[in-house]
mmCIF file of C-alpha atoms and ligand atoms in Angstrom:
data_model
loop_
_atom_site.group_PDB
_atom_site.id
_atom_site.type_symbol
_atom_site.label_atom_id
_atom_site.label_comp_id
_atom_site.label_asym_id
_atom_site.label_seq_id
_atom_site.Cartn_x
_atom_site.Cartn_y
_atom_site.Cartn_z
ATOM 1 C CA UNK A 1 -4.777 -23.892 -16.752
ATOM 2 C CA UNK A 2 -5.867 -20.370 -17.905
ATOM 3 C CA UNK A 3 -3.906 -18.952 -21.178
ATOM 4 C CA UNK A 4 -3.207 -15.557 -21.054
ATOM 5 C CA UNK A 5 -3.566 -12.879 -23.879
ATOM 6 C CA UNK A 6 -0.732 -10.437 -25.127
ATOM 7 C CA UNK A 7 -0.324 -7.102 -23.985
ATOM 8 C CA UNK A 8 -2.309 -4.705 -25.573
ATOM 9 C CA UNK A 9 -1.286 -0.812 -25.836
ATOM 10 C CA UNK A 10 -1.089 1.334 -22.787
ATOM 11 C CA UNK A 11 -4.073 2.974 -21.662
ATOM 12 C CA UNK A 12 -4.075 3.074 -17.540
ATOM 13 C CA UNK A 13 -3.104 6.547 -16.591
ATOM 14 C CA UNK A 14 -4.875 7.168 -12.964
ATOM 15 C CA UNK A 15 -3.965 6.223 -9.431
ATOM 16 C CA UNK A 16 -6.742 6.112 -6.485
ATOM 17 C CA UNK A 17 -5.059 6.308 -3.077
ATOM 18 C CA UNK A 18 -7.709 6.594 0.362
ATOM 19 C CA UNK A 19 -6.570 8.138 2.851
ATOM 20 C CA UNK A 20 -8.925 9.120 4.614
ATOM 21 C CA UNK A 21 -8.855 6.675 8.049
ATOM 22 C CA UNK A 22 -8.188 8.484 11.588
ATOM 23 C CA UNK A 23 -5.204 6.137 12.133
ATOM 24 C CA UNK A 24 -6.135 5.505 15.579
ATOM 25 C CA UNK A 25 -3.530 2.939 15.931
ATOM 26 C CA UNK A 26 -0.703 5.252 15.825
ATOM 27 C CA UNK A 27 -2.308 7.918 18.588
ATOM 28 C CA UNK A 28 -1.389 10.532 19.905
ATOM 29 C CA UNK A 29 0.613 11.022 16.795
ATOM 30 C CA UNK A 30 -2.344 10.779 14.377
ATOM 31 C CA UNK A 31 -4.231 13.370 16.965
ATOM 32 C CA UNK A 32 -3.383 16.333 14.692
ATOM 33 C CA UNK A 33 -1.253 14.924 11.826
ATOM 34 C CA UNK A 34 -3.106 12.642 9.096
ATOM 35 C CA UNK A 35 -1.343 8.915 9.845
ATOM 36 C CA UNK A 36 -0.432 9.394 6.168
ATOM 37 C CA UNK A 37 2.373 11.852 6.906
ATOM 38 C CA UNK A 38 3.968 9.727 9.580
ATOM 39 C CA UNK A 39 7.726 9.584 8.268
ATOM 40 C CA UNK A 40 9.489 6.314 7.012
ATOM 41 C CA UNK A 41 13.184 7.380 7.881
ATOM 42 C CA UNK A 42 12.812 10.987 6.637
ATOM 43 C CA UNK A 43 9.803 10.724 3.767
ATOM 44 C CA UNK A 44 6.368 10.917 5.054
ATOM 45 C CA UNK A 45 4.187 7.539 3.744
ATOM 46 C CA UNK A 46 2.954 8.720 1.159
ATOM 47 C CA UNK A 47 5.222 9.899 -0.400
ATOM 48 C CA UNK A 48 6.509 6.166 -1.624
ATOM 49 C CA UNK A 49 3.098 5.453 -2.854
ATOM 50 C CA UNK A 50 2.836 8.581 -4.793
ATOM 51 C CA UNK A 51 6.080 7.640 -6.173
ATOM 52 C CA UNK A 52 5.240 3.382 -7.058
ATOM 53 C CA UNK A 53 2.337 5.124 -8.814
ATOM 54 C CA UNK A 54 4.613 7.056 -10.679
ATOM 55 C CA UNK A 55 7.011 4.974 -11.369
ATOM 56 C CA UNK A 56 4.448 2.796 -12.964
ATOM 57 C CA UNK A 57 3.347 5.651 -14.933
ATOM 58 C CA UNK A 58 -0.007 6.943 -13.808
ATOM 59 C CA UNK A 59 1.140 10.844 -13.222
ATOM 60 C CA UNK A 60 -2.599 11.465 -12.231
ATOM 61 C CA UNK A 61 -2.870 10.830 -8.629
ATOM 62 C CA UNK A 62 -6.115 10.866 -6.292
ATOM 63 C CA UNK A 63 -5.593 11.099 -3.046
ATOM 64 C CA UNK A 64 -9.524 10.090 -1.103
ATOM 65 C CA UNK A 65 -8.751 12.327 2.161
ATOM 66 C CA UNK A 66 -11.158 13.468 5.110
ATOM 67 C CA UNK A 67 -11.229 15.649 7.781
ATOM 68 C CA UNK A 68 -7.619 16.516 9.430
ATOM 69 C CA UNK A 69 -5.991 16.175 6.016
ATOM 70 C CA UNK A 70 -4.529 19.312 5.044
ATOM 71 C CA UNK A 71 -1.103 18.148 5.667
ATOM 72 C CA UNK A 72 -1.379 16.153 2.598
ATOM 73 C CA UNK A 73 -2.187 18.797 0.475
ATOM 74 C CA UNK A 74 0.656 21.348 1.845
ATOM 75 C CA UNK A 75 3.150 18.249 1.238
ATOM 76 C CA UNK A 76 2.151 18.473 -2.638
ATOM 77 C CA UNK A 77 2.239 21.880 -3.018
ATOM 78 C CA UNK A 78 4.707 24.162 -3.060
ATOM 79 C CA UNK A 79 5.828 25.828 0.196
ATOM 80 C CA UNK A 80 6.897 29.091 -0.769
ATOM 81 C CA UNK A 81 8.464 30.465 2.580
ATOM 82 C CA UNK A 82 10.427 27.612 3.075
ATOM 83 C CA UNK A 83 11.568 27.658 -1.041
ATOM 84 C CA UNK A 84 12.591 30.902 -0.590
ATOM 85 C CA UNK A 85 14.653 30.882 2.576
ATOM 86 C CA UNK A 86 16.744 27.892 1.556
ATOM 87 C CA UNK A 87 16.509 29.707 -1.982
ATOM 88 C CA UNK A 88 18.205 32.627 0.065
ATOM 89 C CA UNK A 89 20.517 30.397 1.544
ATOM 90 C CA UNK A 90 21.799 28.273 -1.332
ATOM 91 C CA UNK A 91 21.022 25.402 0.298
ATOM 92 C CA UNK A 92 20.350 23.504 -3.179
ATOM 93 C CA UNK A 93 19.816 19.934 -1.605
ATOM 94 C CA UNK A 94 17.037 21.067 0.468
ATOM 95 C CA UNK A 95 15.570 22.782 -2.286
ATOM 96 C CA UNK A 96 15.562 19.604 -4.092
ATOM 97 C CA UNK A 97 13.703 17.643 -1.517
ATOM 98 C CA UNK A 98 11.315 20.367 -0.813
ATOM 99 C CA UNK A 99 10.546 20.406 -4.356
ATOM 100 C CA UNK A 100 10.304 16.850 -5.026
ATOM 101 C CA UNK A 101 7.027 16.174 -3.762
ATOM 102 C CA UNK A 102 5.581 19.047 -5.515
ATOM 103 C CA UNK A 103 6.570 18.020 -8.951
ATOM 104 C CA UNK A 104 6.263 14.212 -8.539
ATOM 105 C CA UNK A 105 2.867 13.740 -9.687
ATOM 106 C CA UNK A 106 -0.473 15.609 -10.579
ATOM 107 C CA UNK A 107 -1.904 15.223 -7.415
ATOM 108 C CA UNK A 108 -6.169 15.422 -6.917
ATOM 109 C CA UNK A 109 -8.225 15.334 -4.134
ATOM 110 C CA UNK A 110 -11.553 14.084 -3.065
ATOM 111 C CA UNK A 111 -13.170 13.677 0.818
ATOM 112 C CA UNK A 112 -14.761 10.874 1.629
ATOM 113 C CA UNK A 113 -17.174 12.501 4.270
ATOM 114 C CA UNK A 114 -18.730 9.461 5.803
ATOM 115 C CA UNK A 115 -16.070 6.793 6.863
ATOM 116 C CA UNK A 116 -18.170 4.018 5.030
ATOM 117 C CA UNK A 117 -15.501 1.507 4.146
ATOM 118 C CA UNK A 118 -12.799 0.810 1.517
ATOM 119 C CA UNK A 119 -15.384 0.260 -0.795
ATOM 120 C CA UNK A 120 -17.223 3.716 -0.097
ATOM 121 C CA UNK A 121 -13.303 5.994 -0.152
ATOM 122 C CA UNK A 122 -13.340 3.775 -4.143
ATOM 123 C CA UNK A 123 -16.900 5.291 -4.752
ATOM 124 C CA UNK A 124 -15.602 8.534 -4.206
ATOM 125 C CA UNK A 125 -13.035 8.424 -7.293
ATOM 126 C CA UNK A 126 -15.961 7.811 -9.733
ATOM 127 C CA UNK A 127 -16.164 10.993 -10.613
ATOM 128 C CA UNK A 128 -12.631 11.860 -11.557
ATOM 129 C CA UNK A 129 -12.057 8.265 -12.978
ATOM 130 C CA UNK A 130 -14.325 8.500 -15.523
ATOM 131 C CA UNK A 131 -14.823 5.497 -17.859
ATOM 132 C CA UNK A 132 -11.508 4.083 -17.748
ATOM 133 C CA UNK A 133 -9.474 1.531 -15.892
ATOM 134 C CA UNK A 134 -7.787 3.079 -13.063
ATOM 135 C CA UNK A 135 -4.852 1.407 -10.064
ATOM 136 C CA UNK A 136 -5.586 1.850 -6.334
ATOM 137 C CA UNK A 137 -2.972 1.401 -3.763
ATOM 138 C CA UNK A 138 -3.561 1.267 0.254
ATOM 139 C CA UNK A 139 -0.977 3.473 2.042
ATOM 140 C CA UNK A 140 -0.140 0.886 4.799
ATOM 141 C CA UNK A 141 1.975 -1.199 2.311
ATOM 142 C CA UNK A 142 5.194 0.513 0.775
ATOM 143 C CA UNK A 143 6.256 -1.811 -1.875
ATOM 144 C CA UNK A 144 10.294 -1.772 -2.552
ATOM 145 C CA UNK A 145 11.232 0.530 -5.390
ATOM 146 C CA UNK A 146 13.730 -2.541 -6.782
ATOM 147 C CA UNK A 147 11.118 -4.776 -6.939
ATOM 148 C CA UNK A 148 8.492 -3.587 -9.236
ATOM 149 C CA UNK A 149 4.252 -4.888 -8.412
ATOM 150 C CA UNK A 150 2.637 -2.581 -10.583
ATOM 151 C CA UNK A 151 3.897 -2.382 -13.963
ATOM 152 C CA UNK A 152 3.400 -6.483 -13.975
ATOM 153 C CA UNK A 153 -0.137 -5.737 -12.591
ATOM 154 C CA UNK A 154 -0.534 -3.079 -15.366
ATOM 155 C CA UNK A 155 0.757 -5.488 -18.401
ATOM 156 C CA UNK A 156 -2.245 -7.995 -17.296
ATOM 157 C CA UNK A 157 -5.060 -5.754 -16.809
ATOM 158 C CA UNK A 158 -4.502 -3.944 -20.110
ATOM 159 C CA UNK A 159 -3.040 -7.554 -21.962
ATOM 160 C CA UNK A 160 -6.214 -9.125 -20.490
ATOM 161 C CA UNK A 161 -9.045 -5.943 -20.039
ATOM 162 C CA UNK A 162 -9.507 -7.649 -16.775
ATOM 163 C CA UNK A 163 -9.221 -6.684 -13.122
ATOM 164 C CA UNK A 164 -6.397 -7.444 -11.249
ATOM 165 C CA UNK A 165 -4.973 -7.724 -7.387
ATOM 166 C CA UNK A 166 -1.418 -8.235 -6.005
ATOM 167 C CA UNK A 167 -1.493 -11.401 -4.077
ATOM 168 C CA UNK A 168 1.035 -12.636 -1.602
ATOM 169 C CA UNK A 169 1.485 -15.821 0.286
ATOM 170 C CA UNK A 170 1.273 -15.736 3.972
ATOM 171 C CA UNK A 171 1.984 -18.440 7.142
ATOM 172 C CA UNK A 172 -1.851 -19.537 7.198
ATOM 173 C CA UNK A 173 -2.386 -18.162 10.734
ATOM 174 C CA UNK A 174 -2.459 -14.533 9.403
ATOM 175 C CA UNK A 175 -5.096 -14.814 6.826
ATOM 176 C CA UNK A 176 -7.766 -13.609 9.065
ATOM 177 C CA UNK A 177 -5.743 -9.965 9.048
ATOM 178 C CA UNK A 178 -6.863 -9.782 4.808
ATOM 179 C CA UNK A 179 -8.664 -10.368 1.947
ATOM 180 C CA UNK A 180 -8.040 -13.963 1.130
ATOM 181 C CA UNK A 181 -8.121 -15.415 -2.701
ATOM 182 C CA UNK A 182 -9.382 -18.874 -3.996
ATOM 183 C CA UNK A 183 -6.394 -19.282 -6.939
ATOM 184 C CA UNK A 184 -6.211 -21.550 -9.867
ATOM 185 C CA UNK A 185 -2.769 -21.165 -12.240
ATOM 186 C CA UNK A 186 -2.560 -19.825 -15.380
ATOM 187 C CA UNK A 187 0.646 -20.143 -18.280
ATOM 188 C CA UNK A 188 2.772 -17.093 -15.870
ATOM 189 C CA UNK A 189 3.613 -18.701 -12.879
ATOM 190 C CA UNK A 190 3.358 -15.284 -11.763
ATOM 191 C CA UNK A 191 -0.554 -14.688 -12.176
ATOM 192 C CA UNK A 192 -3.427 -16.496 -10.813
ATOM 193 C CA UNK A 193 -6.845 -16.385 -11.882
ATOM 194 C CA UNK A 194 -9.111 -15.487 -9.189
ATOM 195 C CA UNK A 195 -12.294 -18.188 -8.227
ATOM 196 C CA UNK A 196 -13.283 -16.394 -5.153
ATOM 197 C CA UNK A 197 -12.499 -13.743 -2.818
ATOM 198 C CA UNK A 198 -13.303 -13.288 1.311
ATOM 199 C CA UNK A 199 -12.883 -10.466 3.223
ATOM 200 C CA UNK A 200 -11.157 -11.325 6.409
ATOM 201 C CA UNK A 201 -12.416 -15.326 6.922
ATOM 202 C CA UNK A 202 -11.847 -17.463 10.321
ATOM 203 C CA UNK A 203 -8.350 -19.081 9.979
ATOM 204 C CA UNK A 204 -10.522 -22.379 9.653
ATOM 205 C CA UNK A 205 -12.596 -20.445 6.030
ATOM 206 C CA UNK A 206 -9.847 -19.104 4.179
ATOM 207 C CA UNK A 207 -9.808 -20.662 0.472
ATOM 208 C CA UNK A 208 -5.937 -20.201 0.633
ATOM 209 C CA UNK A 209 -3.030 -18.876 2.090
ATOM 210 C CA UNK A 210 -2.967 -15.500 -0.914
ATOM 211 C CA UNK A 211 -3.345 -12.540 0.759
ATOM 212 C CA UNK A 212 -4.703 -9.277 -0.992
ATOM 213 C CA UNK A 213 -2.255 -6.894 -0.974
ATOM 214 C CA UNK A 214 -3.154 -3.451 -1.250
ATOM 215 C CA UNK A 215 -2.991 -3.341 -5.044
ATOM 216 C CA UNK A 216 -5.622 -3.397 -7.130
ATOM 217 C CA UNK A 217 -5.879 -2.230 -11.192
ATOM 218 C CA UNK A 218 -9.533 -1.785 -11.635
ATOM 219 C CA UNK A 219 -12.146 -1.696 -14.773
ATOM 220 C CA UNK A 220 -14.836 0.910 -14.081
ATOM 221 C CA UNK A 221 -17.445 -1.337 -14.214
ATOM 222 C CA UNK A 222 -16.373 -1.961 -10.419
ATOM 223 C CA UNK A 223 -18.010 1.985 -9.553
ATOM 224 C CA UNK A 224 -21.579 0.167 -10.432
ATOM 225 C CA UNK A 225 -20.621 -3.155 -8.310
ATOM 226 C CA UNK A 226 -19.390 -0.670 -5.691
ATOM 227 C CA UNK A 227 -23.266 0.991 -5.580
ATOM 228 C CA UNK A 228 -24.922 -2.172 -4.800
ATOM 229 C CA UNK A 229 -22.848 -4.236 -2.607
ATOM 230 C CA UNK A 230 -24.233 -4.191 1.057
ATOM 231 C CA UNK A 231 -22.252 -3.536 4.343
ATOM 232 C CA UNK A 232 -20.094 -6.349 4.846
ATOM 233 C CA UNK A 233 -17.100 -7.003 7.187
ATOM 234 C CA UNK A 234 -17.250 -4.278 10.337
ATOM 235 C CA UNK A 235 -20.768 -3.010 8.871
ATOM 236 C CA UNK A 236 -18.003 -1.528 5.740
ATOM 237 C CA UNK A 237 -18.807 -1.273 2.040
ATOM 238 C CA UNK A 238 -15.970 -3.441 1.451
ATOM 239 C CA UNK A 239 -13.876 -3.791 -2.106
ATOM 240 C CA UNK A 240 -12.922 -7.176 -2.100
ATOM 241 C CA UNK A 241 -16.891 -7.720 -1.555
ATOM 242 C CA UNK A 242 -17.601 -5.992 -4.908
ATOM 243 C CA UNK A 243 -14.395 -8.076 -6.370
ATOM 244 C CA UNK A 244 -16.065 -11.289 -5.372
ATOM 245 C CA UNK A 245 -19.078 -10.071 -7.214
ATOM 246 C CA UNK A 246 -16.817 -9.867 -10.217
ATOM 247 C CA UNK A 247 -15.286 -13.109 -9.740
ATOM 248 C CA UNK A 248 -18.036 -14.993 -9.979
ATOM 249 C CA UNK A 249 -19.880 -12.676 -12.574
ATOM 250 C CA UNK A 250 -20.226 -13.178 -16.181
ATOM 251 C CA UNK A 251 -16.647 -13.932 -18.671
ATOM 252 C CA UNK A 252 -18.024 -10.264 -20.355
ATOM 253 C CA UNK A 253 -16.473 -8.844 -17.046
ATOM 254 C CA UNK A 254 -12.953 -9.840 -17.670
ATOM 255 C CA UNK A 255 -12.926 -11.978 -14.858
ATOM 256 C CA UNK A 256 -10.383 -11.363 -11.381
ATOM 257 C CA UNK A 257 -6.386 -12.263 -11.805
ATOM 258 C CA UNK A 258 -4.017 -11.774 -9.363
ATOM 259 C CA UNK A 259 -0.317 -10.856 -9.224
ATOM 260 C CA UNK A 260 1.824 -12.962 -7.154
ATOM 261 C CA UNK A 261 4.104 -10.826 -5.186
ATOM 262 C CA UNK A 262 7.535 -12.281 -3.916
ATOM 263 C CA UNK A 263 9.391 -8.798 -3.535
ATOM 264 C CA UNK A 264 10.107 -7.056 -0.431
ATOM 265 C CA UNK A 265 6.998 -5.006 1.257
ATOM 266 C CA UNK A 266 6.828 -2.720 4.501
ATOM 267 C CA UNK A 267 3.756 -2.799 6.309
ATOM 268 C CA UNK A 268 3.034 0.681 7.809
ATOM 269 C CA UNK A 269 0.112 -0.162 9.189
ATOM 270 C CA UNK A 270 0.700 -0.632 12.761
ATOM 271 C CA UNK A 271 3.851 0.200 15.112
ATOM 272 C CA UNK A 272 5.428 -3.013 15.473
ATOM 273 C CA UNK A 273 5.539 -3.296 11.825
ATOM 274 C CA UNK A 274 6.194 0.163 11.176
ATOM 275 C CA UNK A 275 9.130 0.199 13.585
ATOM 276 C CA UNK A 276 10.582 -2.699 11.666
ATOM 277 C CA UNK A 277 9.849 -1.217 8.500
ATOM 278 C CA UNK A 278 11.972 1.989 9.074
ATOM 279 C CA UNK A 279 14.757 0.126 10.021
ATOM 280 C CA UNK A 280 14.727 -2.099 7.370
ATOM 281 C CA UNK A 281 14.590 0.993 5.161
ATOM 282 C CA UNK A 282 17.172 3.035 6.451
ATOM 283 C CA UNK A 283 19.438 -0.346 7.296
ATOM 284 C CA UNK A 284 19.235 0.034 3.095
ATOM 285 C CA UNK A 285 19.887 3.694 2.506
ATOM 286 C CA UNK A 286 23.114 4.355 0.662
ATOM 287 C CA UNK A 287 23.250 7.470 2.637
ATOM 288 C CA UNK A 288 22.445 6.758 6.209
ATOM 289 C CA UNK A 289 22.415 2.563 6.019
ATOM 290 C CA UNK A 290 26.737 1.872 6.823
ATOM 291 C CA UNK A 291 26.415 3.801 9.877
ATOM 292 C CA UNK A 292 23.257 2.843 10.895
ATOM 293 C CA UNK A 293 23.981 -0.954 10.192
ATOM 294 C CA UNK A 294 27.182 -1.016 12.197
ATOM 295 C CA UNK A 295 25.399 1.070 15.246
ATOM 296 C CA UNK A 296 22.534 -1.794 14.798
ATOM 297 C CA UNK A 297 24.937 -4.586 14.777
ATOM 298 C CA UNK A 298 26.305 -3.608 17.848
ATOM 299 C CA UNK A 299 22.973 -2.409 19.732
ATOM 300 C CA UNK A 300 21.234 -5.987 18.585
ATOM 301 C CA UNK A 301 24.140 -8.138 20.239
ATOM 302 C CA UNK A 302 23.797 -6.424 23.430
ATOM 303 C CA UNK A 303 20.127 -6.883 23.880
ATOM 304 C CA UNK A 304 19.409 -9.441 24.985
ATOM 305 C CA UNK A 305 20.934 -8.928 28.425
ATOM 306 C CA UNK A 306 18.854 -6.040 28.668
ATOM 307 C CA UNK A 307 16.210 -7.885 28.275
ATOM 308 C CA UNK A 308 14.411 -9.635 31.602
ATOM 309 C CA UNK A 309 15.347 -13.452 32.127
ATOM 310 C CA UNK A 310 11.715 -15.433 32.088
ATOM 311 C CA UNK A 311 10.584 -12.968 28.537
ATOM 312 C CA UNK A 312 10.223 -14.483 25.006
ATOM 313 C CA UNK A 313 12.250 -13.138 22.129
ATOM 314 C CA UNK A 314 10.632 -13.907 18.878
ATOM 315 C CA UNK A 315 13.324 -14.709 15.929
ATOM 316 C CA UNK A 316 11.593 -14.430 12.568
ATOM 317 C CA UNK A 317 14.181 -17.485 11.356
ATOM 318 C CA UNK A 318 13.824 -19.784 14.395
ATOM 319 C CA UNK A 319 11.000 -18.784 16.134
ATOM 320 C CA UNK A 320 10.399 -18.004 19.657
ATOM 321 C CA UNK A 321 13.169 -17.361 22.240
ATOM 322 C CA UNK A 322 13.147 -18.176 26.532
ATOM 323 C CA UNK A 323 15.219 -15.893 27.588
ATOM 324 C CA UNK A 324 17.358 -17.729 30.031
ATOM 325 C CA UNK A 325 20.289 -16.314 32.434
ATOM 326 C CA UNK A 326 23.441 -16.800 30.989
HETATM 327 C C1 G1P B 1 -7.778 -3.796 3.382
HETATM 328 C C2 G1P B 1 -8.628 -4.727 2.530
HETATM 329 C C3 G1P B 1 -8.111 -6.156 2.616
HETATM 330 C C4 G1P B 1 -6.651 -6.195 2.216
HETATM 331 C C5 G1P B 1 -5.847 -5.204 3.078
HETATM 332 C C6 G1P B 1 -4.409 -5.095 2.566
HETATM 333 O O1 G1P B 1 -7.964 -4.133 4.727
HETATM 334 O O2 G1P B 1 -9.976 -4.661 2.967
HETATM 335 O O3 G1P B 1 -8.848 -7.006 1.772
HETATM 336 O O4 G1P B 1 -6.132 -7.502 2.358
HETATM 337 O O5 G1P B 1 -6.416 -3.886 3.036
HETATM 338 O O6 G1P B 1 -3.635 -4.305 3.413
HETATM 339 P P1 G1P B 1 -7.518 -3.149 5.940
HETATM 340 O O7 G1P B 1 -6.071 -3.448 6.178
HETATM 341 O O8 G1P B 1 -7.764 -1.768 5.490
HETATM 342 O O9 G1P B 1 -8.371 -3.565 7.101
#
């Protein structure tokens, strides 16, 4: 079993987001509109990973963008029009929320020209980085406010000067969606150290069921990693490659640990699961959830009927469904 070291002061101050993929998945809505702005109840994406970021204390805030992007840079700026017409209106709650995004965090930005890989959009933040360790976090995962990822992940990599990746346990038929994690325990039954990292194995290959989430606190040393690893997965300069490169490289590295997450996490990344996460979300909403629970209640129990006899329903608790007539 590893022992880990106490935390030492706080140093980590900058967030890396990319965002700079077509988001082909979500067409025609990603036509004109970066997939980025796509809105989870009423606040676009990335707006909750600005905010984890935040909330975990790194104010400075890269966003890795590309072509079609502007929208994210109008929705951290301030919109001066629209300020002054609700301004002119006294319309102080919309005011608020326009404002919001403006103030929430010093916001950067960097284009990642060729689309080269998770790996290449990390490259890009060299530069603005610097020497120091830095978090990224993947905009297809919104991790719940309540249930904090970061600041754990944080406490390691500065306690231990090592790198660190949120990990979280998945049915073994899903590990060829991720980066999957060879694990041995350490004295925090919350933190693994890392043996081994593969990006997107055969079901059959998969050292274990850990998942990479997309969470990562990096040490710098990962920009010169980044500059030699190869094309891997898809023909992509791929991060977990470069992390595997630090797992097995010397101790003077720091090593790889990873976070264990057990809190509750969206997936934006494709419909299905963005459909579920915005109702999930808003089913939680002081504001809109007790009506929108009750209207859900009632739509739910009246579905299946609308739904053909001879189809499948899947049921997360109890698996799949023949519909049969009643
Ligand atoms: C990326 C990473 C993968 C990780 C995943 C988390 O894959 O390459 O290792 O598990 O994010 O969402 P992508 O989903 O971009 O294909």
């Amino acid at each position: 079993m590893v022992t880990l070291r106490s935390m030492a002061p706080k140093s980590i101050t900058k967030a890396v987001i990319p965002a700079a993929g077509m988001g082909t998945r979500f067409l025609p809505a990603t036509k004109a509109m970066p997939k980025e702005m796509l809105p989870v109840v009423d606040t676009p994406a990335i707006q909750y990973v600005v905010q984890e970021a935040v909330d975990a204390g790194l104010h400075d805030v890269l966003l890795v963008t590309g072509r079609n992007k502007n929208a994210l840079e109008n929705h951290f700026d301030r919109a001066a029009e629209l300020e002054a017409q609700l301004e002119r209106k006294g319309d102080v709650d919309k005011l608020a929320k326009v404002n919001f995004s403006t103030e929430l965090a010093d916001v950067h930005y960097v284009r990642q020209g060729d689309p080269k890989g998770l790996g290449h959009a990390v490259l890009r933040a060299r530069q603005h980085v610097g020497h120091e360790s830095f978090a990224v976090l993947l905009g297809d995962d919104i991790i719940d406010q309540r249930d904090p990822l970061l600041t754990k992940m944080l406490e390691v990599a500065e306690g231990q000067n090592t790198t660190v990746v949120a990990l979280l346990e998945v049915d073994p038929s899903q590990t060829y969606l991720y980066g999957v994690a060879a694990v041995e325990p350490t004295d925090d039954p919350d933190v693994v150290k890392i043996t081994g990292l593969v990006e997107k194995p055969k079901v059959e290959d998969a050292p274990s069921n850990y998942i990479i989430v997309g969470r990562y606190v990096l040490r710098p040393e990962i920009f010169d990693i980044l500059e030699e690893t190869q094309p891997g997965k898809g023909g992509e300069i791929q991060l977990t490659d470069a992390l595997q490169t630090l797992a097995a490289g010397p101790e003077s590295l720091g090593g790889v640990y990873g976070v264990v997450f057990r809190g509750r996490r969206y997936d934006t990344g494709d419909r299905l699961d963005y459909l579920k996460s915005i109702v999930r979300i808003a089913a939680d909403r002081e504001d809109l959830g007790p009506d929108f629970r009750s209207w859900l209640i009632s739509y739910a129990a009246q579905l299946p009927e609308q739904i053909p006899v001879g189809e499948v329903l899947h049921n997360p608790n109890t698996g799949t469904i023949p519909v049969v007539a009643s």
